XYZ file of C-alpha atoms in Angstrom:
762
model
C -113.921 94.705 -75.003
C -115.420 93.526 -71.729
C -118.989 93.142 -71.281
C -121.378 95.166 -69.800
C -118.447 97.787 -70.054
C -121.150 100.231 -69.843
C -122.960 99.323 -66.864
C -119.388 98.555 -65.261
C -118.786 102.281 -66.452
C -121.580 103.453 -64.649
C -121.014 101.659 -61.947
C -117.506 103.508 -61.363
C -119.506 106.298 -62.674
C -120.986 107.202 -58.936
C -118.917 105.485 -57.119
C -116.748 108.163 -56.271
C -120.161 110.064 -54.885
C -121.099 107.312 -53.132
C -118.592 106.271 -51.197
C -117.376 110.053 -49.999
C -121.008 110.343 -48.899
C -121.065 106.631 -46.888
C -117.550 107.549 -45.220
C -119.782 110.656 -44.138
C -122.057 109.198 -42.675
C -120.410 105.963 -40.956
C -118.424 108.151 -40.010
C -115.047 106.677 -40.657
C -112.735 104.922 -43.119
C -114.162 102.587 -45.099
C -112.592 98.663 -45.393
C -113.067 96.634 -48.991
C -116.017 95.621 -48.588
C -117.739 98.794 -47.066
C -117.444 100.281 -50.535
C -119.026 98.154 -52.857
C -121.601 97.293 -50.145
C -122.316 101.156 -50.024
C -122.137 101.637 -53.577
C -124.763 99.401 -54.352
C -127.167 100.133 -52.004
C -131.570 100.167 -53.276
C -131.859 103.788 -52.038
C -128.888 104.941 -53.336
C -127.133 107.397 -51.786
C -126.146 105.885 -47.595
C -128.441 107.915 -45.374
C -127.444 106.078 -41.947
C -124.784 103.290 -41.291
C -126.094 100.100 -40.744
C -125.082 98.321 -38.270
C -123.803 94.484 -38.699
C -124.974 91.069 -38.521
C -127.749 93.089 -37.623
C -129.630 95.299 -40.135
C -131.516 94.170 -42.991
C -130.214 95.990 -45.833
C -131.749 96.252 -49.951
C -129.275 96.600 -52.889
C -129.254 95.988 -56.498
C -126.250 93.756 -57.638
C -125.037 94.619 -60.377
C -125.359 91.003 -62.576
C -126.252 86.984 -61.229
C -124.631 83.748 -62.806
C -126.336 80.938 -62.301
C -125.500 77.223 -63.479
C -127.431 75.143 -64.994
C -128.396 72.476 -62.084
C -129.806 75.798 -60.354
C -130.762 77.487 -63.603
C -133.931 75.328 -64.062
C -135.399 75.989 -61.016
C -134.589 79.415 -60.689
C -135.402 79.965 -64.610
C -138.830 78.021 -63.155
C -139.527 80.710 -60.799
C -138.960 83.379 -63.032
C -140.889 82.475 -65.644
C -143.831 82.326 -62.851
C -142.946 86.475 -62.043
C -144.643 87.896 -65.101
C -141.663 89.870 -66.960
C -140.722 89.684 -70.017
C -136.862 90.232 -69.990
C -134.566 90.202 -66.754
C -133.543 93.286 -65.144
C -129.811 93.139 -64.770
C -127.121 90.755 -66.916
C -127.478 87.278 -66.488
C -126.340 83.799 -67.359
C -126.286 80.438 -67.828
C -123.338 78.019 -67.667
C -123.901 74.307 -68.503
C -120.821 72.609 -65.876
C -122.906 70.306 -63.644
C -124.535 67.652 -66.131
C -121.280 66.803 -67.293
C -120.512 63.069 -66.201
C -116.513 62.556 -65.862
C -116.142 58.697 -67.289
C -113.978 58.022 -70.567
C -112.556 61.398 -71.679
C -113.329 65.152 -72.843
C -115.163 63.773 -76.299
C -116.564 60.792 -74.791
C -118.142 62.275 -71.896
C -119.388 65.728 -73.777
C -121.572 63.913 -76.089
C -122.817 61.445 -73.765
C -123.971 64.338 -71.528
C -124.805 66.268 -75.645
C -126.904 63.174 -75.866
C -128.630 62.677 -71.743
C -129.023 65.796 -71.014
C -130.402 67.530 -74.503
C -134.232 68.354 -72.695
C -132.776 70.546 -70.379
C -129.927 72.204 -72.401
C -132.201 72.850 -74.649
C -134.883 74.254 -71.950
C -132.418 76.056 -70.471
C -131.141 78.242 -73.769
C -134.693 78.287 -74.997
C -135.171 80.297 -71.588
C -132.252 82.349 -71.864
C -132.793 82.978 -75.297
C -136.696 84.121 -74.305
C -136.003 86.473 -71.231
C -132.825 87.983 -72.449
C -130.289 85.863 -70.503
C -126.786 85.447 -72.282
C -126.102 81.047 -72.544
C -122.555 78.957 -72.279
C -123.158 75.747 -74.161
C -121.918 72.791 -72.198
C -118.365 72.219 -72.263
C -118.037 76.458 -72.371
C -116.089 76.110 -68.873
C -117.160 75.531 -65.575
C -118.821 78.768 -64.094
C -117.038 80.581 -61.674
C -113.956 80.481 -63.800
C -115.451 81.650 -66.971
C -117.415 84.451 -64.683
C -114.139 85.477 -63.754
C -112.338 85.038 -67.598
C -115.252 87.399 -68.828
C -117.533 89.358 -66.387
C -115.946 89.510 -63.165
C -114.906 93.273 -62.311
C -113.068 94.900 -59.794
C -116.038 97.331 -57.209
C -118.851 95.001 -58.650
C -121.645 93.118 -56.667
C -122.992 89.655 -57.986
C -124.980 87.522 -56.743
C -124.700 83.556 -58.363
C -127.445 80.079 -57.560
C -123.791 78.654 -56.191
C -122.580 78.517 -53.320
C -118.758 79.800 -54.729
C -119.890 82.288 -56.751
C -117.633 83.979 -54.049
C -114.809 82.810 -56.362
C -115.528 86.625 -58.618
C -113.828 87.904 -55.136
C -110.677 87.268 -56.751
C -111.171 90.276 -59.131
C -112.331 92.700 -56.065
C -116.184 91.715 -56.144
C -118.670 91.568 -53.190
C -120.138 87.773 -55.288
C -122.476 85.764 -52.594
C -124.029 82.685 -53.745
C -127.587 82.217 -52.867
C -130.792 80.592 -53.916
C -132.456 80.370 -56.704
C -135.592 82.887 -54.920
C -133.187 85.335 -54.625
C -132.290 85.388 -57.812
C -135.956 85.597 -59.107
C -136.263 89.084 -56.776
C -133.432 90.960 -59.205
C -133.820 89.050 -62.526
C -137.390 90.669 -61.514
C -136.036 94.146 -60.867
C -136.161 94.158 -57.224
C -133.658 95.043 -54.802
C -131.971 92.121 -53.284
C -132.148 91.326 -48.790
C -128.935 91.076 -47.218
C -128.225 91.154 -43.313
C -125.521 93.218 -43.501
C -122.271 91.046 -43.066
C -119.111 91.348 -39.833
C -115.916 91.683 -41.211
C -113.072 89.264 -40.648
C -109.477 91.087 -41.998
C -107.112 88.524 -42.905
C -103.554 90.023 -43.022
C -100.716 88.590 -45.491
C -97.335 89.574 -44.356
C -94.125 87.575 -46.314
C -94.586 85.670 -49.896
C -95.068 82.523 -50.886
C -92.230 80.200 -51.973
C -91.293 76.843 -52.229
C -94.239 73.951 -52.072
C -97.035 76.409 -50.208
C -99.896 77.927 -52.451
C -102.249 80.227 -52.297
C -104.312 77.170 -51.531
C -102.663 76.711 -48.414
C -103.835 80.105 -47.314
C -107.235 79.644 -47.234
C -106.632 75.932 -46.451
C -104.996 77.570 -43.441
C -107.722 80.348 -42.393
C -110.252 77.003 -42.648
C -108.204 75.765 -39.591
C -108.550 78.207 -37.903
C -112.231 78.829 -38.386
C -113.600 76.190 -38.965
C -116.854 75.515 -41.221
C -119.216 77.947 -39.537
C -116.289 80.395 -38.530
C -117.287 82.923 -41.439
C -120.792 82.814 -41.355
C -122.502 85.806 -41.481
C -119.741 87.578 -42.496
C -117.556 88.836 -45.450
C -113.708 87.874 -44.919
C -111.036 90.795 -46.481
C -107.664 90.017 -47.396
C -105.256 92.594 -47.496
C -101.271 93.362 -46.937
C -98.335 92.985 -49.032
C -98.693 89.267 -48.757
C -102.259 89.905 -50.466
C -101.008 92.031 -53.421
C -97.729 89.308 -54.306
C -100.582 86.999 -55.735
C -101.472 86.212 -58.806
C -105.541 87.132 -59.032
C -106.260 83.258 -59.530
C -104.492 82.525 -56.088
C -107.548 84.982 -55.486
C -109.697 83.312 -56.509
C -109.016 80.298 -55.236
C -109.088 81.793 -51.577
C -112.398 83.957 -52.241
C -113.949 80.032 -53.747
C -112.784 78.120 -51.001
C -114.321 80.754 -48.115
C -117.305 79.155 -48.710
C -115.564 76.705 -46.624
C -115.858 78.849 -43.853
C -119.546 79.558 -44.206
C -118.388 83.205 -45.399
C -121.037 85.619 -46.768
C -118.103 86.272 -49.496
C -114.455 87.057 -49.268
C -112.268 89.846 -51.381
C -109.725 91.616 -51.542
C -108.836 95.093 -53.198
C -107.660 96.044 -55.997
C -104.278 95.595 -57.226
C -101.452 95.101 -60.526
C -102.452 91.608 -60.325
C -106.215 92.566 -61.160
C -105.087 94.632 -63.305
C -102.416 92.238 -65.042
C -105.087 90.020 -65.355
C -107.918 92.200 -66.601
C -105.218 92.869 -69.229
C -104.864 89.685 -70.208
C -108.529 88.401 -70.937
C -108.900 91.131 -73.625
C -110.498 93.659 -70.971
C -108.247 96.875 -70.379
C -111.101 98.753 -71.259
C -112.327 98.055 -67.224
C -108.643 97.774 -66.092
C -108.471 101.575 -67.581
C -112.028 102.767 -65.865
C -110.720 100.732 -63.061
C -107.608 102.507 -62.610
C -109.563 106.212 -62.721
C -110.804 105.124 -59.544
C -108.453 102.723 -57.485
C -108.356 104.625 -54.107
C -111.949 103.824 -54.667
C -111.025 100.142 -55.439
C -109.579 99.198 -51.876
C -109.226 100.085 -48.489
C -109.421 103.287 -47.166
C -105.284 103.460 -46.001
C -106.055 104.264 -41.994
C -107.884 100.580 -42.643
C -104.911 98.548 -43.334
C -102.719 100.619 -41.342
C -104.880 99.728 -37.899
C -106.923 96.478 -39.383
C -107.906 95.831 -35.092
C -110.150 99.526 -35.063
C -111.986 98.491 -38.707
C -112.451 95.133 -38.792
C -114.998 92.512 -36.052
C -111.450 89.910 -35.958
C -108.241 89.945 -37.510
C -106.458 86.688 -38.061
C -102.949 87.525 -39.399
C -100.700 85.237 -41.890
C -96.672 84.964 -42.631
C -96.669 83.371 -46.208
C -92.907 83.143 -45.111
C -93.914 80.716 -42.280
C -96.967 78.982 -44.029
C -96.534 75.279 -44.743
C -98.024 73.104 -47.274
C -101.340 71.858 -45.964
C -103.317 68.595 -47.177
C -107.248 68.719 -45.745
C -109.761 65.947 -44.996
C -111.273 63.737 -45.375
C -115.400 64.301 -44.617
C -114.779 68.271 -43.704
C -112.898 71.023 -46.013
C -111.250 72.147 -42.097
C -109.770 69.385 -40.516
C -106.501 70.553 -41.637
C -103.294 68.684 -41.067
C -99.425 70.274 -42.203
C -97.087 68.080 -45.465
C -94.458 66.469 -43.588
C -95.952 66.158 -40.038
C -98.149 63.866 -38.602
C -99.863 62.387 -41.646
C -98.962 59.341 -40.378
C -99.914 58.465 -37.322
C -102.945 60.810 -37.221
C -104.130 58.281 -40.390
C -103.093 55.095 -38.778
C -105.266 56.497 -35.349
C -108.048 57.267 -37.644
C -107.696 54.579 -40.271
C -107.697 56.673 -43.140
C -105.980 54.667 -46.424
C -102.758 56.215 -46.612
C -102.474 54.473 -50.126
C -103.896 57.397 -52.651
C -105.767 55.698 -55.387
C -106.614 59.513 -57.454
C -105.549 62.812 -57.917
C -107.713 65.120 -59.528
C -107.306 68.920 -60.687
C -108.467 71.017 -61.973
C -112.798 72.405 -61.105
C -114.090 75.756 -59.679
C -110.963 76.182 -57.213
C -108.113 75.900 -59.219
C -108.652 75.610 -62.955
C -106.814 78.013 -63.891
C -103.370 78.184 -66.529
C -101.245 78.753 -63.459
C -102.702 76.517 -61.077
C -101.867 73.457 -63.974
C -98.383 75.328 -65.064
C -97.321 74.138 -61.432
C -98.956 71.075 -61.338
C -97.402 70.189 -64.767
C -94.195 71.844 -64.081
C -94.355 68.099 -60.548
C -95.926 65.268 -64.188
C -92.516 66.437 -66.237
C -90.452 66.621 -63.673
C -91.672 62.102 -63.079
C -91.454 62.064 -66.239
C -87.853 63.384 -66.487
C -86.719 61.194 -63.726
C -88.168 58.213 -64.707
C -91.694 57.732 -62.196
C -94.578 56.634 -62.905
C -97.565 56.947 -60.874
C -98.447 54.983 -58.227
C -102.202 56.453 -58.432
C -104.965 57.236 -61.449
C -105.036 61.195 -62.408
C -107.548 62.876 -63.859
C -107.441 66.489 -65.218
C -111.153 68.910 -65.061
C -109.676 72.339 -67.509
C -111.510 74.986 -66.473
C -112.423 76.736 -69.011
C -112.588 76.210 -73.141
C -109.499 79.605 -72.870
C -108.031 77.538 -70.173
C -108.220 74.209 -72.179
C -107.051 75.633 -75.284
C -104.721 77.866 -74.090
C -103.443 74.282 -72.169
C -103.103 72.747 -74.994
C -101.592 74.619 -76.806
C -98.544 75.660 -74.879
C -97.738 71.585 -74.397
C -99.590 71.473 -70.864
C -102.121 68.766 -71.224
C -99.398 66.877 -73.748
C -97.424 66.404 -70.509
C -100.526 65.266 -68.261
C -101.465 62.427 -70.765
C -98.307 61.207 -71.075
C -97.531 60.620 -67.683
C -101.432 58.392 -68.008
C -103.880 61.086 -67.152
C -106.672 61.681 -68.184
C -108.173 65.124 -69.422
C -112.337 65.293 -68.306
C -114.510 67.767 -70.125
C -114.995 71.840 -69.092
C -116.995 71.241 -65.727
C -117.583 70.182 -62.517
C -116.871 66.615 -62.314
C -115.466 64.740 -59.376
C -115.965 67.470 -57.714
C -119.920 68.041 -57.389
C -120.081 63.849 -57.759
C -120.737 63.934 -61.378
C -117.700 61.208 -62.209
C -118.791 56.970 -63.238
C -115.972 56.028 -61.137
C -118.173 52.373 -59.474
C -120.806 50.636 -60.834
C -122.163 50.567 -56.937
C -120.613 53.810 -54.784
C -122.887 52.415 -51.694
C -120.318 48.833 -51.353
C -117.339 50.140 -52.828
C -114.066 49.762 -50.762
C -112.460 52.391 -48.093
C -110.061 54.557 -50.062
C -108.236 57.706 -50.219
C -108.062 60.059 -52.681
C -106.946 63.683 -52.528
C -107.838 66.942 -55.302
C -108.151 70.440 -55.762
C -111.267 71.079 -55.441
C -113.128 72.623 -52.680
C -115.367 70.354 -50.290
C -114.788 66.765 -49.169
C -117.697 65.959 -47.451
C -118.816 61.785 -47.584
C -119.736 60.718 -50.776
C -119.127 63.581 -52.403
C -116.753 62.536 -55.271
C -117.982 59.528 -56.134
C -120.766 58.666 -53.896
C -118.932 56.244 -51.892
C -119.404 56.972 -48.456
C -115.648 55.031 -48.457
C -113.861 57.411 -49.873
C -111.410 59.876 -47.957
C -111.472 63.029 -50.180
C -108.536 65.221 -48.724
C -107.988 69.133 -50.170
C -104.766 70.017 -51.367
C -103.120 72.645 -54.144
C -102.553 71.725 -57.508
C -98.873 70.911 -57.292
C -99.407 69.312 -53.981
C -102.191 66.410 -55.085
C -99.765 66.104 -58.378
C -96.871 65.008 -55.747
C -98.672 62.820 -53.919
C -100.956 61.125 -56.752
C -97.347 60.129 -58.390
C -96.321 58.780 -54.989
C -99.165 57.469 -54.403
C -99.226 57.827 -50.144
C -101.147 60.710 -48.620
C -97.744 61.070 -46.195
C -95.544 61.622 -48.753
C -93.872 64.890 -48.344
C -92.605 66.138 -51.326
C -89.825 68.656 -50.055
C -87.947 65.896 -48.163
C -89.377 62.694 -49.062
C -87.678 60.978 -52.178
C -89.219 58.043 -54.929
C -87.456 55.286 -56.428
C -87.835 55.664 -59.936
C -88.009 53.000 -62.521
C -84.038 52.424 -62.439
C -84.286 51.577 -59.244
C -83.023 55.056 -58.551
C -83.962 57.475 -55.522
C -84.734 60.750 -57.188
C -86.237 63.988 -54.949
C -88.861 66.341 -56.562
C -87.408 69.499 -57.688
C -89.578 72.525 -55.857
C -92.983 74.048 -57.946
C -92.748 76.508 -61.132
C -95.435 78.487 -62.631
C -96.673 80.596 -65.017
C -99.007 83.504 -63.781
C -100.437 83.923 -67.114
C -99.404 82.430 -70.676
C -96.551 84.045 -72.436
C -97.991 83.995 -75.720
C -101.765 85.175 -74.480
C -104.987 83.168 -74.311
C -106.380 81.687 -77.519
C -109.366 79.828 -77.825
C -111.409 79.346 -81.090
C -115.144 79.115 -79.583
C -115.712 80.274 -76.088
C -118.823 78.324 -76.101
C -120.965 81.412 -75.452
C -124.922 81.965 -77.418
C -125.930 86.240 -77.085
C -129.550 85.649 -76.688
C -131.824 87.086 -79.508
C -132.953 90.919 -79.309
C -136.290 89.979 -79.457
C -137.532 86.940 -76.959
C -141.196 87.383 -77.484
C -141.616 84.846 -80.397
C -139.270 82.553 -78.084
C -141.465 79.515 -77.123
C -140.375 77.453 -74.456
C -142.224 74.514 -73.957
C -141.790 71.253 -70.700
C -143.649 67.906 -71.464
C -145.856 67.056 -69.233
C -144.236 63.896 -68.780
C -141.033 64.605 -68.502
C -139.440 63.143 -65.927
C -136.523 66.290 -66.470
C -138.967 68.664 -65.959
C -141.675 69.903 -64.961
C -143.631 73.334 -64.221
C -143.862 74.594 -60.536
C -147.267 74.966 -58.872
C -147.035 77.856 -56.096
C -146.819 76.578 -53.160
C -150.225 77.394 -50.504
C -149.309 79.049 -47.106
C -148.497 76.943 -44.291
C -151.202 79.224 -41.993
C -150.669 80.865 -38.224
C -151.378 77.485 -36.395
C -149.396 73.926 -37.126
C -150.638 72.094 -34.417
C -150.156 67.809 -34.379
C -147.012 68.348 -36.656
C -144.779 64.667 -36.336
C -140.923 64.269 -36.209
C -139.886 62.792 -39.698
C -136.356 62.794 -38.666
C -133.932 64.351 -35.691
C -130.619 64.959 -37.818
C -127.789 63.715 -36.003
C -124.029 66.000 -36.527
C -122.889 67.142 -39.442
C -126.099 67.829 -42.306
C -125.307 69.678 -45.328
C -126.895 70.668 -48.721
C -125.403 67.633 -49.695
C -127.501 65.458 -46.894
C -130.650 67.450 -48.159
C -130.708 66.848 -51.135
C -127.463 64.768 -53.082
C -126.459 65.746 -56.069
C -124.251 63.101 -58.452
C -127.323 60.622 -60.305
C -129.403 62.940 -58.715
C -128.472 66.380 -61.254
C -130.339 65.132 -63.755
C -133.852 65.433 -61.373
C -132.696 69.262 -60.621
C -135.587 70.716 -62.902
C -138.327 68.153 -61.473
C -139.215 68.924 -58.092
C -141.759 65.891 -57.573
C -138.709 64.008 -59.184
C -135.846 64.917 -56.774
C -137.882 65.233 -53.337
C -136.832 61.365 -53.645
C -133.576 62.169 -52.430
C -134.980 64.396 -49.352
C -132.990 63.552 -46.960
C -131.762 60.650 -47.712
C -128.250 61.204 -46.347
C -128.947 63.468 -43.617
C -128.408 60.585 -39.838
C -131.312 59.263 -38.026
C -130.396 60.530 -34.376
C -132.430 57.378 -33.126
C -130.373 54.899 -35.042
C -127.571 56.274 -37.031
C -128.137 55.001 -40.029
C -129.100 57.223 -43.180
C -132.755 57.088 -45.046
C -134.596 54.833 -42.276
C -137.027 56.524 -40.176
C -139.939 55.483 -38.715
C -142.977 56.232 -39.256
C -144.805 57.512 -36.305
C -148.508 56.496 -37.747
C -147.601 52.775 -38.548
C -145.128 52.074 -36.546
C -143.096 50.567 -39.459
C -139.320 52.087 -40.519
C -138.367 53.493 -44.302
C -136.904 55.868 -46.259
C -137.047 59.730 -45.489
C -139.175 60.412 -48.642
C -141.175 57.722 -48.705
C -142.281 57.968 -44.548
C -142.912 61.914 -45.807
C -144.979 61.303 -48.653
C -147.080 59.180 -46.410
C -147.526 62.126 -43.714
C -148.207 64.197 -46.404
C -151.174 61.944 -48.044
C -152.482 62.055 -44.728
C -152.856 65.678 -44.421
C -150.316 65.906 -40.888
C -147.429 68.525 -41.207
C -144.231 67.319 -39.939
C -140.713 69.139 -38.673
C -137.249 68.334 -39.275
C -134.514 68.382 -36.162
C -131.011 69.474 -36.903
C -127.295 69.975 -34.805
C -125.586 72.439 -36.210
C -124.604 74.621 -39.186
C -127.762 72.431 -40.201
C -127.696 73.425 -44.668
C -123.732 74.117 -44.652
C -122.324 73.147 -48.508
C -124.010 74.051 -51.303
C -126.290 76.096 -52.892
C -128.830 74.208 -53.792
C -132.203 75.759 -53.088
C -133.599 71.550 -53.669
C -132.829 71.245 -50.443
C -135.264 73.837 -49.275
C -137.687 73.312 -51.626
C -137.876 69.382 -51.242
C -139.038 69.371 -47.345
C -141.989 72.248 -48.177
C -143.032 70.332 -51.551
C -143.193 67.736 -49.020
C -144.950 68.970 -46.465
C -142.296 69.822 -44.376
C -143.452 73.201 -42.213
C -140.668 73.700 -40.180
C -136.963 73.285 -39.615
C -135.644 73.251 -35.758
C -132.014 73.508 -35.467
C -128.625 74.528 -33.227
C -127.744 76.803 -36.334
C -128.457 77.233 -39.984
C -125.773 78.039 -42.609
C -126.896 81.237 -44.249
C -127.979 80.359 -47.692
C -130.036 77.429 -46.534
C -131.770 79.908 -43.805
C -132.240 82.314 -45.728
C -133.460 79.684 -49.092
C -136.015 78.382 -46.177
C -136.900 81.420 -46.168
C -138.123 82.292 -49.425
C -140.076 79.542 -49.365
C -142.451 80.238 -47.217
C -140.720 77.749 -44.424
C -140.095 78.051 -40.649
C -136.538 78.249 -40.243
C -136.405 77.743 -36.276
C -133.202 77.959 -33.868
C -133.372 76.449 -30.263
C -133.405 79.329 -27.483
C -131.476 76.514 -25.176
C -129.882 74.126 -27.718
C -129.391 71.205 -24.984
C -133.206 71.730 -26.446
C -131.995 69.304 -29.114
C -131.151 66.706 -26.340
C -135.328 66.155 -25.339
C -137.091 65.591 -28.789
C -137.936 61.902 -28.809
C -138.431 60.207 -31.758
C -142.189 59.577 -31.617
C -142.895 63.686 -30.793
C -145.313 65.667 -31.687
C -145.143 69.468 -32.625
C -147.671 72.559 -31.284
C -147.171 76.268 -32.499
C -148.775 77.848 -29.665
C -147.904 81.802 -31.009
C -147.505 81.295 -34.382
C -150.291 83.579 -34.995
C -148.129 86.115 -33.187
C -145.191 85.445 -35.654
C -143.246 88.882 -34.938
C -139.419 90.417 -35.815
C -137.181 89.711 -32.576
C -139.982 87.669 -31.149
C -139.115 83.727 -29.994
C -142.283 81.310 -30.505
C -143.227 78.753 -28.329
C -143.470 75.028 -28.907
C -145.641 72.395 -27.159
C -143.321 68.796 -27.682
C -145.577 65.962 -26.555
C -143.832 62.798 -26.546
C -145.077 59.039 -26.174
C -146.380 58.939 -22.814
C -147.868 61.899 -22.717
C -145.790 63.967 -21.114
C -144.512 67.131 -22.581
C -141.731 69.878 -22.661
C -142.352 73.070 -24.018
C -139.656 74.522 -25.990
C -138.416 78.573 -26.782
C -136.971 78.970 -30.460
C -135.646 81.600 -31.485
C -135.798 83.149 -35.257
C -134.539 85.587 -38.226
C -137.181 86.998 -39.766
C -137.795 90.088 -40.435
C -141.522 92.272 -41.706
C -141.048 91.450 -45.175
C -139.608 87.498 -44.778
C -142.853 87.117 -42.187
C -144.560 88.144 -45.580
C -143.205 85.466 -47.541
C -144.545 82.802 -44.843
C -148.189 84.817 -45.031
C -147.897 83.944 -48.692
C -146.573 81.330 -48.878
C -143.195 82.526 -50.899
C -140.980 84.500 -51.330
C -142.370 84.127 -55.380
C -145.972 84.810 -54.280
C -145.091 87.654 -52.987
C -143.675 89.203 -56.087
C -146.319 87.706 -58.596
C -149.263 89.511 -56.188
C -147.488 92.681 -55.846
C -146.629 92.379 -60.251
C -150.412 92.095 -60.012
C -151.345 94.549 -58.296
C -148.520 97.437 -60.525
C -150.379 96.220 -63.418
C -153.816 96.466 -62.402
C -152.841 99.694 -61.331
C -151.348 100.429 -64.769
C -155.009 100.161 -65.586
């Protein structure tokens, strides 16, 4: 039986009435995404039609999911909110703090020893506030959510950008920062600008080496890493119905890589099969009763151009396997096309050193069976991998079932290393090198979602390429980036020329899923007596001190760094070894912007201190400014803050004294995170003004005292020679978000409102 079945039935019970009302108010048929959004309005029944990309709307999500790295800060913030229990079902999943090195058992034990303080903290906070806890080794958050919590027509938020994975089960699932999650945990509405809608019509059917992964790799090629910003991507068509539920999850998962708010599919037979296979027949039965409300109205899919802001059509019969990378997930190469020429021209190493399968994107049972079918062929045909092989199962249920059915043995017989049911290399938790900074230039392939520089192993010289699990397996065995398994042959140990047959997969285990201990711990009934202790001497955990308001008169702010080119949350707040400080704001602030490239010298972590004239690390320079009481500004390029939802990328600059971030454009989650932490997230009205910013600039805000919605701000930029430029900057703050700024943070406003409510009761 499903978790929270009564909550799910409640969502379904109101859906018909609310969707019918919304259709009447909007005056047209509704898409699948719109039905879910209108069913979750905080106001209840719709009273007006919301304008896409313009209207700020309050929603009541059904549930929240947090992974251990982001849960620390989210729960530290929630502890300040003055609540005794979370208002909606919430779970914490321990999957990020487990490093891949020796293998599953050794790595898990090492993590338990190394991060015991953090795991105990998360467990105790979960107990105290009524939060479900998934212990280390239980699995990767998004696979566990898909197996246990996701349901068609639901709405959830999660403190990880790949929360969108649950769209594979027909949800609107959105990645957010911890402060957003705190709003919902505290029983308050969650605000989102009503998204634009991109429709992706899938015709035909996948065959041969083409996989669901190739669909999203193709979409990334079309839309680029920022093409989905502010949008929900809705997949439909006969091709969509032909995909498995976990295949749909893969596609939705990587929607984060195009900047999409989320991605989703309408409810269909594959979702019903998956629900029943994962012991949720009750959810399937309930969904079937309102089936037509869990997908778009027929008119939408019949004439999609009338209902979507943008329409893409992909013929799955013609879709070829893709290999995307390096350094960005939208740089696409079709297998068998021009990889040899591209790699040679760009200096990408053609020899592959590692192949990695797993992560929240591709670690389902079906994924493992398709990759294992290639591994078994290699064994049968006398081939040995030319590269090293690593596997991260998605959950303990997947691992246990895969072991029972012999899949893991197949990989092990080929020499693969089975890592823990955790994120591992996907988020930089991979002990590959002792000195990553000086590691050699190399190429790896993986089935993960992101491939930014340093992402997997901390080595800036690692060229990471993204592909389907079966393609990763074939390339790993061949040892060549330009290997095309659809036509190329390999020489086996006997000197024979052999060729791979097409991969074969099994959608769901024939003997059903099995698991002895899934790793779940329910919270105690009454958490009032549970004590949450944080050692003041700890270097892993630190209670938060509320941020003070910045004020409406910023003068004499110095430029901290002008970031050049791509500046993701990995550049602003690296993962990898820094994950251990995710619960200690001051310590993790020592990685603030150390990966950003300084536009004036093309170096990382090397900026000018305007007061001393010396160059040094970004955090050290910023701490110097903070000590002197001098505010600072960060300047950036397009899609600033692309990548993970980690709010540390906003909290660290805020903690150190940065008052404003001025860029050409923002990634959605990061812009919201800056707002939540009481900072100014601004965009150049004229993008060319980015070029006017010089290394020794000082910023004077001219009209911040008149900060108001839809009203640009003006800044005087004073250069070292005394000359000045006045630049105009735009913002997207509404009235409530301006209150966050004036109070110092959204959390400060929540605390104030809670205190006023308690005082009113007395």
